[in-house]
């Protein structure tokens, strides 16, 4: 891998990592020495750091942006870490606000960019007797999972200990152009490995999502997970079910929608976590047809990400849970055949969808708009199975049609009987695609026209203002009628008084 870190002495980095386990000390390296291009950093994040430092606080870039910069990738997710408290931050930085209860952080809005700013956290908490849990800044449940952790630290070393993995505990000061490593993250980057800071079991009990993060970084970066970091996962993976379903929804999206979905699927299966995240698929994972279908779909999604095309949650869930839905739908349909009052296709679909998504909801809190799209996607698949040319024309008018057709194409690779339907629908798909592109162009043209119109108005206002400012007392062209009359009388009076002679 062509990364700037290869310029460093690996033996020296290893020695630092070993010593950091006993006592934290900084391994400092200049960004100039590594040849890093700091122009790739967010100017707005750097400005936030500059303001905080000018106010007497310490502030650094930390996490993924530093890691990616060192790996020779284009950095993103610019997170700032500082010794300023959230209340101090919002007083210093305009247009910023405190969010979160479990972990208080500050979002500083800068144009269309949100800079996430966290206060240093403290790993060691002095025990306090007679203090109500509600009054404590760090609250855990009986398993050790942190429910709230707003114990702020005063030093970067304290904060480094509270980070999850060594490769995410690297700090960059863009002003001094120095990188600080307290936990051996530089060594682990060179060795391409994921290693937990502190005792992995304890850290997983504090926050089970760290198990998901370890697997996600492995899938995303192609790094191996150290044995000590991976060993407790099998034993503790059930703790993931205690995490809020809203948070798990976001984590699942990060696993599958950001360009490494196939790798995520493989590693989740390896650790037996995929079936925890998607409980309805337990009986399907030994079915090669299902795994082939999912793998092909995820590779297709990853290919879209590679060319900067977005992947949507409704398509992901539609793919992963479609066989589960289909099984439920067929069971209900068979029962419906003997019903005195048969259900309509819409009613059958709704019941089957609810069966699947209600079970899934216990793990991931899928938003209502997304469930509506999933329902429409699956219902359209049922309609595709029996559509004629007239029905195809009607289906092509649906808002979900293009995504549903893409899904149908994927299905046809595994269900050859669908190929005639794909052929029938393709012209409608092309027409829908052309119309969408046309609408997009028209929207962009309207946007450009509006921008030009506003610029023209602004220019006219500036010219008018400048003209008025430069107009002399005698420039009657730029004065009102009343003012012109006043000027005329004034001139006549001056003439009568012979003041202009």
Short mmCIF file of C-alpha atoms in Angstrom, two decimals:
data_model
loop_
_atom_site.label_atom_id
_atom_site.label_comp_id
_atom_site.label_asym_id
_atom_site.label_seq_id
_atom_site.Cartn_x
_atom_site.Cartn_y
_atom_site.Cartn_z
CA UNK A 1 0.00 0.00 0.00
CA UNK A 2 1.41 3.38 -0.98
CA UNK A 3 1.00 5.37 2.23
CA UNK A 4 3.06 8.16 3.80
CA UNK A 5 3.62 6.06 6.94
CA UNK A 6 5.94 3.69 5.10
CA UNK A 7 8.60 6.37 5.52
CA UNK A 8 8.68 5.68 9.26
CA UNK A 9 10.80 3.22 11.23
CA UNK A 10 8.50 0.26 11.95
CA UNK A 11 10.73 -1.04 14.77
CA UNK A 12 10.57 2.36 16.47
CA UNK A 13 6.79 2.46 16.08
CA UNK A 14 6.48 -1.02 17.57
CA UNK A 15 8.61 -0.05 20.54
CA UNK A 16 6.41 2.99 21.13
CA UNK A 17 3.23 0.88 20.99
CA UNK A 18 4.60 -1.57 23.56
CA UNK A 19 5.67 1.21 25.90
CA UNK A 20 2.32 2.99 25.54
CA UNK A 21 0.58 -0.01 27.17
CA UNK A 22 2.43 0.78 30.41
CA UNK A 23 2.56 4.55 30.24
CA UNK A 24 1.09 6.92 27.71
CA UNK A 25 3.62 9.13 26.02
CA UNK A 26 3.46 11.04 22.77
CA UNK A 27 5.10 9.88 19.58
CA UNK A 28 5.21 13.11 17.59
CA UNK A 29 5.80 13.40 13.85
CA UNK A 30 5.67 16.39 11.55
CA UNK A 31 3.21 16.33 8.66
CA UNK A 32 5.94 17.90 6.53
CA UNK A 33 8.26 15.00 7.29
CA UNK A 34 5.56 12.61 6.03
CA UNK A 35 4.81 14.77 3.02
CA UNK A 36 1.11 15.13 3.91
CA UNK A 37 -1.00 17.55 1.91
CA UNK A 38 -2.87 19.58 4.52
CA UNK A 39 -4.78 21.42 1.81
CA UNK A 40 -6.99 18.30 1.74
CA UNK A 41 -8.27 19.19 5.20
CA UNK A 42 -11.57 20.99 5.68
CA UNK A 43 -10.89 24.73 5.83
CA UNK A 44 -13.93 25.14 8.07
CA UNK A 45 -12.75 22.51 10.55
CA UNK A 46 -9.27 24.09 10.62
CA UNK A 47 -10.86 27.49 11.23
CA UNK A 48 -12.84 26.08 14.20
CA UNK A 49 -9.56 24.77 15.63
CA UNK A 50 -7.88 28.15 15.07
CA UNK A 51 -10.68 29.97 16.92
CA UNK A 52 -10.59 27.53 19.85
CA UNK A 53 -6.82 27.78 20.14
CA UNK A 54 -6.95 31.58 19.94
CA UNK A 55 -9.41 31.45 22.87
CA UNK A 56 -6.83 29.62 24.99
CA UNK A 57 -8.01 26.03 24.43
CA UNK A 58 -6.28 23.00 22.95
CA UNK A 59 -7.89 21.62 19.80
CA UNK A 60 -6.99 18.91 17.29
CA UNK A 61 -8.39 16.99 14.36
CA UNK A 62 -8.90 13.38 15.39
CA UNK A 63 -10.27 10.09 14.08
CA UNK A 64 -11.07 9.07 10.53
CA UNK A 65 -9.80 12.20 8.77
CA UNK A 66 -6.32 11.81 10.29
CA UNK A 67 -6.30 8.07 9.63
CA UNK A 68 -7.32 8.49 5.98
CA UNK A 69 -4.81 11.30 5.41
CA UNK A 70 -2.04 9.01 6.68
CA UNK A 71 -3.30 6.19 4.44
CA UNK A 72 -3.01 8.40 1.38
CA UNK A 73 -6.77 8.72 0.97
CA UNK A 74 -8.91 11.82 0.60
CA UNK A 75 -9.96 12.61 4.19
CA UNK A 76 -13.53 13.25 5.29
CA UNK A 77 -15.53 13.22 8.55
CA UNK A 78 -13.56 16.06 10.11
CA UNK A 79 -13.97 15.66 13.87
CA UNK A 80 -12.42 18.08 16.36
CA UNK A 81 -11.34 17.23 19.90
CA UNK A 82 -10.74 19.95 22.48
CA UNK A 83 -10.40 20.60 26.20
CA UNK A 84 -13.19 23.19 25.96
CA UNK A 85 -16.49 22.02 27.43
CA UNK A 86 -19.63 21.96 25.25
CA UNK A 87 -20.93 25.11 26.96
CA UNK A 88 -17.65 26.90 26.34
CA UNK A 89 -17.57 25.79 22.71
CA UNK A 90 -21.02 27.16 21.86
CA UNK A 91 -20.07 30.51 23.40
CA UNK A 92 -16.93 30.72 21.26
CA UNK A 93 -18.22 29.32 17.97
CA UNK A 94 -21.31 30.98 16.46
CA UNK A 95 -24.03 28.83 14.93
CA UNK A 96 -23.17 25.80 17.04
CA UNK A 97 -25.31 23.70 19.35
CA UNK A 98 -25.00 20.89 21.89
CA UNK A 99 -26.55 17.56 20.92
CA UNK A 100 -26.78 14.12 22.49
CA UNK A 101 -27.53 12.86 25.96
CA UNK A 102 -25.43 9.70 26.10
CA UNK A 103 -22.38 11.56 24.84
CA UNK A 104 -22.65 15.34 24.66
CA UNK A 105 -21.03 16.78 21.56
CA UNK A 106 -21.24 20.06 19.66
CA UNK A 107 -22.26 20.49 16.04
CA UNK A 108 -20.83 23.63 14.48
CA UNK A 109 -22.68 24.43 11.26
CA UNK A 110 -20.50 26.04 8.61
CA UNK A 111 -22.43 26.46 5.36
CA UNK A 112 -23.36 22.99 4.16
CA UNK A 113 -20.76 21.38 6.42
CA UNK A 114 -21.23 20.20 10.02
CA UNK A 115 -18.09 20.04 12.15
CA UNK A 116 -18.44 17.63 15.08
CA UNK A 117 -16.59 18.85 18.16
CA UNK A 118 -16.09 16.66 21.23
CA UNK A 119 -14.65 17.56 24.60
CA UNK A 120 -11.73 15.50 25.92
CA UNK A 121 -13.06 12.59 27.96
CA UNK A 122 -11.64 11.12 31.12
CA UNK A 123 -11.02 7.40 31.51
CA UNK A 124 -10.68 7.48 35.29
CA UNK A 125 -13.57 8.54 37.49
CA UNK A 126 -13.20 9.07 41.20
CA UNK A 127 -15.85 7.14 43.11
CA UNK A 128 -18.43 9.32 44.84
CA UNK A 129 -20.55 8.01 47.67
CA UNK A 130 -24.07 9.18 48.30
CA UNK A 131 -24.50 10.43 44.75
CA UNK A 132 -27.66 9.54 42.88
CA UNK A 133 -27.08 7.81 39.49
CA UNK A 134 -29.17 10.58 37.94
CA UNK A 135 -26.64 13.12 39.20
CA UNK A 136 -23.62 11.20 37.90
CA UNK A 137 -22.06 12.07 34.56
CA UNK A 138 -21.19 8.44 33.86
CA UNK A 139 -24.00 5.90 34.20
CA UNK A 140 -23.78 2.19 33.36
CA UNK A 141 -26.33 -0.60 33.47
CA UNK A 142 -25.73 -3.92 35.25
CA UNK A 143 -23.88 -5.38 32.25
CA UNK A 144 -21.42 -2.47 32.21
CA UNK A 145 -22.89 -0.75 29.15
CA UNK A 146 -22.55 3.02 29.39
CA UNK A 147 -25.90 4.80 29.36
CA UNK A 148 -24.37 8.23 29.76
CA UNK A 149 -20.73 9.31 29.63
CA UNK A 150 -20.14 13.02 30.03
CA UNK A 151 -17.03 12.83 32.20
CA UNK A 152 -14.81 15.44 30.63
CA UNK A 153 -11.03 15.29 30.72
CA UNK A 154 -8.43 18.03 30.78
CA UNK A 155 -5.67 16.40 28.78
CA UNK A 156 -5.19 14.76 25.42
CA UNK A 157 -3.76 11.65 27.14
CA UNK A 158 -7.01 11.13 29.05
CA UNK A 159 -8.97 11.51 25.83
CA UNK A 160 -6.74 9.05 23.96
CA UNK A 161 -7.55 6.33 26.48
CA UNK A 162 -11.27 6.78 25.87
CA UNK A 163 -10.99 6.27 22.09
CA UNK A 164 -11.95 2.86 20.76
CA UNK A 165 -9.17 1.75 18.41
CA UNK A 166 -5.57 2.90 18.19
CA UNK A 167 -5.91 3.93 14.54
CA UNK A 168 -8.70 6.33 15.56
CA UNK A 169 -6.67 7.89 18.39
CA UNK A 170 -4.29 9.95 16.27
CA UNK A 171 -4.38 13.72 16.77
CA UNK A 172 -3.40 16.36 14.22
CA UNK A 173 -2.75 20.00 15.05
CA UNK A 174 -3.04 21.77 11.68
CA UNK A 175 -1.49 24.94 13.12
CA UNK A 176 1.74 23.37 14.39
CA UNK A 177 1.53 20.71 11.62
CA UNK A 178 2.22 17.93 14.12
CA UNK A 179 0.62 14.48 14.63
CA UNK A 180 0.45 12.98 18.11
CA UNK A 181 0.21 9.23 18.77
CA UNK A 182 -0.33 8.05 22.35
CA UNK A 183 -1.54 4.46 21.81
CA UNK A 184 0.49 2.99 18.95
CA UNK A 185 -1.95 3.87 16.19
CA UNK A 186 0.85 4.67 13.73
CA UNK A 187 2.28 1.16 14.15
CA UNK A 188 -1.14 -0.44 13.65
CA UNK A 189 -1.72 1.61 10.50
CA UNK A 190 1.58 0.41 9.06
CA UNK A 191 0.76 -3.20 10.07
CA UNK A 192 -2.79 -2.76 8.69
CA UNK A 193 -4.52 -4.01 11.83
CA UNK A 194 -7.41 -3.05 14.11
CA UNK A 195 -6.48 -3.04 17.79
CA UNK A 196 -8.62 -2.02 20.76
CA UNK A 197 -7.38 0.50 23.31
CA UNK A 198 -7.60 -1.07 26.77
CA UNK A 199 -9.23 -4.38 27.61
CA UNK A 200 -11.48 -5.41 24.67
CA UNK A 201 -14.07 -7.23 26.80
CA UNK A 202 -14.52 -4.23 29.09
CA UNK A 203 -14.73 -1.84 26.16
CA UNK A 204 -17.32 -4.02 24.38
CA UNK A 205 -19.40 -4.22 27.55
CA UNK A 206 -19.27 -0.43 27.85
CA UNK A 207 -20.47 -0.05 24.27
CA UNK A 208 -21.38 -3.18 22.25
CA UNK A 209 -21.42 -1.14 19.02
CA UNK A 210 -17.62 -1.22 19.19
CA UNK A 211 -17.86 -4.82 17.97
CA UNK A 212 -19.69 -3.61 14.87
CA UNK A 213 -17.14 -0.82 14.41
CA UNK A 214 -14.23 -3.28 14.57
CA UNK A 215 -15.79 -5.40 11.84
CA UNK A 216 -16.74 -2.35 9.76
CA UNK A 217 -13.23 -0.91 9.81
CA UNK A 218 -11.84 -4.32 8.88
CA UNK A 219 -14.23 -4.50 5.91
CA UNK A 220 -13.69 -0.87 4.89
CA UNK A 221 -9.90 -0.71 5.18
CA UNK A 222 -9.03 -4.33 4.44
CA UNK A 223 -7.27 -4.51 7.82
CA UNK A 224 -7.08 -7.63 9.95
CA UNK A 225 -8.40 -7.54 13.54
CA UNK A 226 -5.87 -8.44 16.22
CA UNK A 227 -6.58 -11.65 18.08
CA UNK A 228 -7.06 -9.90 21.42
CA UNK A 229 -9.60 -7.54 19.82
CA UNK A 230 -11.62 -10.23 18.00
CA UNK A 231 -11.52 -12.95 20.69
CA UNK A 232 -14.35 -11.62 22.95
CA UNK A 233 -16.78 -10.89 20.09
CA UNK A 234 -18.28 -14.39 19.89
CA UNK A 235 -18.99 -14.38 23.62
CA UNK A 236 -20.36 -10.83 23.81
CA UNK A 237 -22.13 -10.39 20.44
CA UNK A 238 -25.61 -10.93 21.96
CA UNK A 239 -25.11 -7.63 23.83
CA UNK A 240 -25.73 -5.89 20.51
CA UNK A 241 -29.42 -6.62 21.01
CA UNK A 242 -29.37 -4.28 24.02
CA UNK A 243 -28.36 -1.30 21.88
CA UNK A 244 -31.14 1.08 20.85
CA UNK A 245 -32.69 0.18 17.50
CA UNK A 246 -32.30 3.79 16.29
CA UNK A 247 -28.54 3.63 16.79
CA UNK A 248 -28.34 0.18 15.20
CA UNK A 249 -30.15 1.47 12.10
CA UNK A 250 -27.39 4.03 11.59
CA UNK A 251 -24.67 1.42 12.14
CA UNK A 252 -26.23 -0.97 9.61
CA UNK A 253 -26.34 1.82 7.03
CA UNK A 254 -22.62 2.47 7.59
CA UNK A 255 -21.89 -1.23 7.11
CA UNK A 256 -23.70 -1.67 3.83
CA UNK A 257 -24.22 1.68 2.10
CA UNK A 258 -20.74 3.20 1.97
CA UNK A 259 -18.93 1.06 -0.58
CA UNK A 260 -17.91 -2.06 1.35
CA UNK A 261 -21.23 -3.87 1.74
CA UNK A 262 -20.00 -7.18 0.33
CA UNK A 263 -16.97 -7.25 2.66
CA UNK A 264 -19.23 -6.33 5.58
CA UNK A 265 -21.60 -9.19 4.75
CA UNK A 266 -18.71 -11.66 4.67
CA UNK A 267 -17.17 -10.61 7.98
CA UNK A 268 -20.55 -10.34 9.74
CA UNK A 269 -21.30 -13.92 8.71
CA UNK A 270 -17.87 -15.01 9.89
CA UNK A 271 -18.63 -13.76 13.41
CA UNK A 272 -22.29 -14.84 13.40
CA UNK A 273 -23.55 -11.26 13.67
CA UNK A 274 -25.48 -10.90 10.40
CA UNK A 275 -28.31 -13.08 11.72
CA UNK A 276 -28.45 -10.90 14.85
CA UNK A 277 -28.88 -7.78 12.75
CA UNK A 278 -31.44 -9.44 10.44
CA UNK A 279 -33.21 -12.05 12.59
CA UNK A 280 -35.57 -13.15 9.82
CA UNK A 281 -32.69 -14.48 7.74
CA UNK A 282 -31.46 -17.17 10.17
CA UNK A 283 -32.97 -20.06 8.20
CA UNK A 284 -31.79 -18.63 4.87
CA UNK A 285 -28.08 -18.26 5.54
CA UNK A 286 -27.40 -21.93 4.75
CA UNK A 287 -29.23 -21.50 1.44
CA UNK A 288 -26.69 -20.81 -1.30
CA UNK A 289 -29.32 -19.20 -3.52
CA UNK A 290 -29.96 -16.59 -0.83
CA UNK A 291 -26.30 -15.83 -0.11
CA UNK A 292 -25.48 -15.64 -3.83
CA UNK A 293 -28.40 -13.23 -4.34
CA UNK A 294 -27.29 -11.01 -1.44
CA UNK A 295 -23.61 -11.07 -2.44
CA UNK A 296 -24.39 -10.13 -6.05
CA UNK A 297 -26.69 -7.31 -4.91
CA UNK A 298 -24.13 -5.92 -2.48
CA UNK A 299 -21.36 -6.03 -5.08
CA UNK A 300 -23.66 -4.07 -7.41
CA UNK A 301 -24.26 -1.48 -4.67
CA UNK A 302 -20.54 -1.22 -3.97
CA UNK A 303 -19.93 -0.62 -7.68
CA UNK A 304 -22.42 2.28 -7.52
CA UNK A 305 -20.53 3.77 -4.57
CA UNK A 306 -17.27 3.49 -6.51
CA UNK A 307 -18.66 5.84 -9.17
CA UNK A 308 -20.16 8.22 -6.57
CA UNK A 309 -23.77 7.06 -7.01
CA UNK A 310 -25.83 6.91 -3.80
CA UNK A 311 -27.19 3.73 -2.25
CA UNK A 312 -30.49 4.01 -0.39
CA UNK A 313 -31.57 2.20 2.80
CA UNK A 314 -34.89 1.07 1.28
CA UNK A 315 -33.06 -0.78 -1.51
CA UNK A 316 -30.72 -2.43 1.00
CA UNK A 317 -33.53 -3.75 3.20
CA UNK A 318 -35.59 -4.70 0.17
CA UNK A 319 -32.74 -6.92 -1.02
CA UNK A 320 -31.69 -8.46 2.28
CA UNK A 321 -35.22 -9.21 3.47
CA UNK A 322 -36.98 -9.93 0.17
CA UNK A 323 -36.79 -13.75 0.48
CA UNK A 324 -38.18 -13.43 4.01
CA UNK A 325 -41.04 -11.29 2.72
CA UNK A 326 -41.70 -13.67 -0.18
CA UNK A 327 -41.96 -16.64 2.14
CA UNK A 328 -44.40 -14.78 4.39
CA UNK A 329 -46.42 -13.59 1.39
CA UNK A 330 -46.80 -17.12 -0.05
CA UNK A 331 -47.96 -18.49 3.31
CA UNK A 332 -50.62 -15.79 3.63
CA UNK A 333 -51.61 -16.23 -0.03
CA UNK A 334 -52.19 -19.97 0.45
CA UNK A 335 -54.43 -19.31 3.43
CA UNK A 336 -56.22 -16.60 1.46
CA UNK A 337 -57.26 -19.10 -1.24
CA UNK A 338 -59.69 -20.73 1.19
CA UNK A 339 -60.96 -17.49 2.68
CA UNK A 340 -64.65 -16.61 2.37
CA UNK A 341 -63.67 -13.00 1.76
CA UNK A 342 -60.31 -13.05 -0.06
CA UNK A 343 -57.83 -10.29 0.61
CA UNK A 344 -56.65 -7.98 -2.17
CA UNK A 345 -53.03 -7.95 -3.33
CA UNK A 346 -52.53 -4.69 -1.44
CA UNK A 347 -53.88 -6.24 1.76
CA UNK A 348 -51.81 -9.41 1.32
CA UNK A 349 -48.67 -7.38 0.75
CA UNK A 350 -49.30 -5.13 3.72
CA UNK A 351 -49.72 -8.07 6.10
CA UNK A 352 -46.57 -9.80 4.80
CA UNK A 353 -44.55 -6.58 4.99
CA UNK A 354 -45.69 -5.96 8.55
CA UNK A 355 -44.73 -9.51 9.56
CA UNK A 356 -41.20 -8.99 8.29
CA UNK A 357 -40.57 -5.40 9.30
CA UNK A 358 -42.10 -5.70 12.78
CA UNK A 359 -39.57 -8.43 13.54
CA UNK A 360 -36.78 -6.33 12.03
CA UNK A 361 -37.87 -3.27 14.02
CA UNK A 362 -36.69 -4.92 17.24
CA UNK A 363 -33.12 -4.51 15.96
CA UNK A 364 -33.17 -1.53 13.57
CA UNK A 365 -35.57 1.39 13.75
CA UNK A 366 -36.40 1.78 10.06
CA UNK A 367 -37.96 5.23 9.44
CA UNK A 368 -41.56 5.38 8.20
CA UNK A 369 -40.63 6.86 4.81
CA UNK A 370 -38.17 4.00 4.26
CA UNK A 371 -40.72 1.33 5.20
CA UNK A 372 -43.18 2.88 2.75
CA UNK A 373 -40.59 2.60 -0.02
CA UNK A 374 -39.81 -1.01 0.95
CA UNK A 375 -43.52 -1.84 0.88
CA UNK A 376 -43.92 -0.26 -2.55
CA UNK A 377 -40.80 -2.05 -3.82
CA UNK A 378 -42.01 -5.49 -2.72
CA UNK A 379 -45.59 -4.93 -3.90
CA UNK A 380 -44.28 -3.92 -7.32
CA UNK A 381 -42.20 -7.12 -7.48
CA UNK A 382 -45.38 -9.15 -6.94
CA UNK A 383 -47.10 -7.15 -9.68
CA UNK A 384 -44.15 -7.65 -12.05
CA UNK A 385 -44.56 -11.41 -11.81
CA UNK A 386 -47.89 -11.35 -13.64
CA UNK A 387 -47.82 -8.02 -15.52
CA UNK A 388 -48.92 -7.76 -19.16
CA UNK A 389 -48.09 -4.86 -21.48
CA UNK A 390 -51.01 -2.76 -20.25
CA UNK A 391 -50.05 -3.36 -16.61
CA UNK A 392 -46.39 -2.65 -17.42
CA UNK A 393 -47.31 0.79 -18.75
CA UNK A 394 -49.23 1.55 -15.55
CA UNK A 395 -46.39 0.29 -13.34
CA UNK A 396 -43.89 2.51 -15.16
CA UNK A 397 -45.73 5.57 -13.84
CA UNK A 398 -44.90 4.69 -10.24
CA UNK A 399 -42.26 6.73 -8.45
CA UNK A 400 -40.53 3.53 -7.31
CA UNK A 401 -40.49 2.05 -10.83
CA UNK A 402 -36.82 2.60 -11.71
CA UNK A 403 -35.52 1.18 -8.42
CA UNK A 404 -38.02 -1.70 -8.65
CA UNK A 405 -36.84 -2.48 -12.19
CA UNK A 406 -33.20 -2.52 -11.06
CA UNK A 407 -34.25 -4.98 -8.37
CA UNK A 408 -36.12 -7.08 -10.92
CA UNK A 409 -32.99 -7.26 -13.09
CA UNK A 410 -31.00 -8.60 -10.14
CA UNK A 411 -33.74 -11.14 -9.44
CA UNK A 412 -33.71 -12.27 -13.09
CA UNK A 413 -30.10 -13.44 -12.75
CA UNK A 414 -31.31 -15.96 -10.18
CA UNK A 415 -34.87 -16.46 -11.47
CA UNK A 416 -34.52 -16.91 -15.29
CA UNK A 417 -38.29 -17.03 -15.81
CA UNK A 418 -38.30 -13.26 -15.18
CA UNK A 419 -36.18 -12.46 -18.25
CA UNK A 420 -39.22 -11.95 -20.58
CA UNK A 421 -40.64 -9.49 -18.05
CA UNK A 422 -37.33 -7.61 -17.95
CA UNK A 423 -37.40 -7.39 -21.76
CA UNK A 424 -41.00 -6.13 -21.69
CA UNK A 425 -40.27 -3.47 -19.08
CA UNK A 426 -36.90 -2.24 -20.35
CA UNK A 427 -38.32 0.32 -22.86
CA UNK A 428 -40.47 1.78 -20.09
CA UNK A 429 -37.39 1.92 -17.86
CA UNK A 430 -35.39 3.76 -20.51
CA UNK A 431 -38.23 6.24 -21.01
CA UNK A 432 -38.53 6.80 -17.23
CA UNK A 433 -34.77 7.30 -17.02
CA UNK A 434 -34.79 9.84 -19.86
CA UNK A 435 -37.67 11.73 -18.26
CA UNK A 436 -35.86 11.78 -14.93
CA UNK A 437 -32.71 13.14 -16.59
CA UNK A 438 -34.77 15.74 -18.41
CA UNK A 439 -36.44 16.83 -15.16
CA UNK A 440 -33.03 16.99 -13.51
CA UNK A 441 -31.65 19.18 -16.30
CA UNK A 442 -34.70 21.45 -16.17
CA UNK A 443 -34.34 21.75 -12.41
CA UNK A 444 -30.66 22.59 -12.77
CA UNK A 445 -31.46 25.15 -15.48
CA UNK A 446 -34.11 26.76 -13.26
CA UNK A 447 -31.58 26.86 -10.45
CA UNK A 448 -28.96 28.50 -12.70
CA UNK A 449 -31.53 30.97 -14.09
CA UNK A 450 -32.64 31.92 -10.59
CA UNK A 451 -29.03 32.37 -9.52
CA UNK A 452 -28.32 34.58 -12.56
CA UNK A 453 -31.51 36.58 -11.94
CA UNK A 454 -30.56 37.17 -8.31
CA UNK A 455 -27.03 38.16 -9.37
CA UNK A 456 -28.47 40.61 -11.90
CA UNK A 457 -30.76 42.13 -9.28
CA UNK A 458 -27.85 42.48 -6.90
CA UNK A 459 -25.73 44.11 -9.58
CA UNK A 460 -28.53 46.58 -10.41
CA UNK A 461 -28.90 47.45 -6.73
CA UNK A 462 -25.15 48.01 -6.43
CA UNK A 463 -25.09 50.22 -9.53
CA UNK A 464 -28.09 52.22 -8.36
CA UNK A 465 -26.52 52.69 -4.94
CA UNK A 466 -23.20 53.70 -6.45
CA UNK A 467 -24.92 56.12 -8.85
CA UNK A 468 -26.83 57.79 -6.03
CA UNK A 469 -23.68 58.05 -3.98
CA UNK A 470 -21.84 59.73 -6.86
CA UNK A 471 -24.73 61.98 -7.95
CA UNK A 472 -24.05 65.73 -7.44
CA UNK A 473 -26.47 68.23 -6.02
CA UNK A 474 -27.36 69.28 -9.56
CA UNK A 475 -27.91 65.76 -10.97
CA UNK A 476 -31.69 66.13 -11.37
CA UNK A 477 -31.78 62.86 -13.35
CA UNK A 478 -31.37 60.86 -10.16
CA UNK A 479 -33.72 62.78 -7.86
CA UNK A 480 -37.41 62.52 -7.19
CA UNK A 481 -39.97 64.92 -8.69
CA UNK A 482 -40.38 66.71 -5.38
CA UNK A 483 -36.64 67.04 -5.04
CA UNK A 484 -36.37 68.32 -8.60
CA UNK A 485 -38.95 71.03 -7.82
CA UNK A 486 -37.02 72.04 -4.72
CA UNK A 487 -33.82 72.29 -6.75
CA UNK A 488 -35.55 74.42 -9.42
CA UNK A 489 -36.84 76.91 -6.82
CA UNK A 490 -33.45 77.01 -5.16
CA UNK A 491 -31.77 77.84 -8.44
CA UNK A 492 -34.28 80.61 -9.18
CA UNK A 493 -33.77 82.10 -5.72
CA UNK A 494 -29.96 81.99 -6.09
CA UNK A 495 -30.32 83.64 -9.51
CA UNK A 496 -32.64 86.34 -8.17
CA UNK A 497 -30.21 87.03 -5.31
CA UNK A 498 -27.35 87.03 -7.84
CA UNK A 499 -25.45 84.50 -5.69
CA UNK A 500 -24.02 82.63 -8.65
CA UNK A 501 -22.36 85.68 -10.23
#
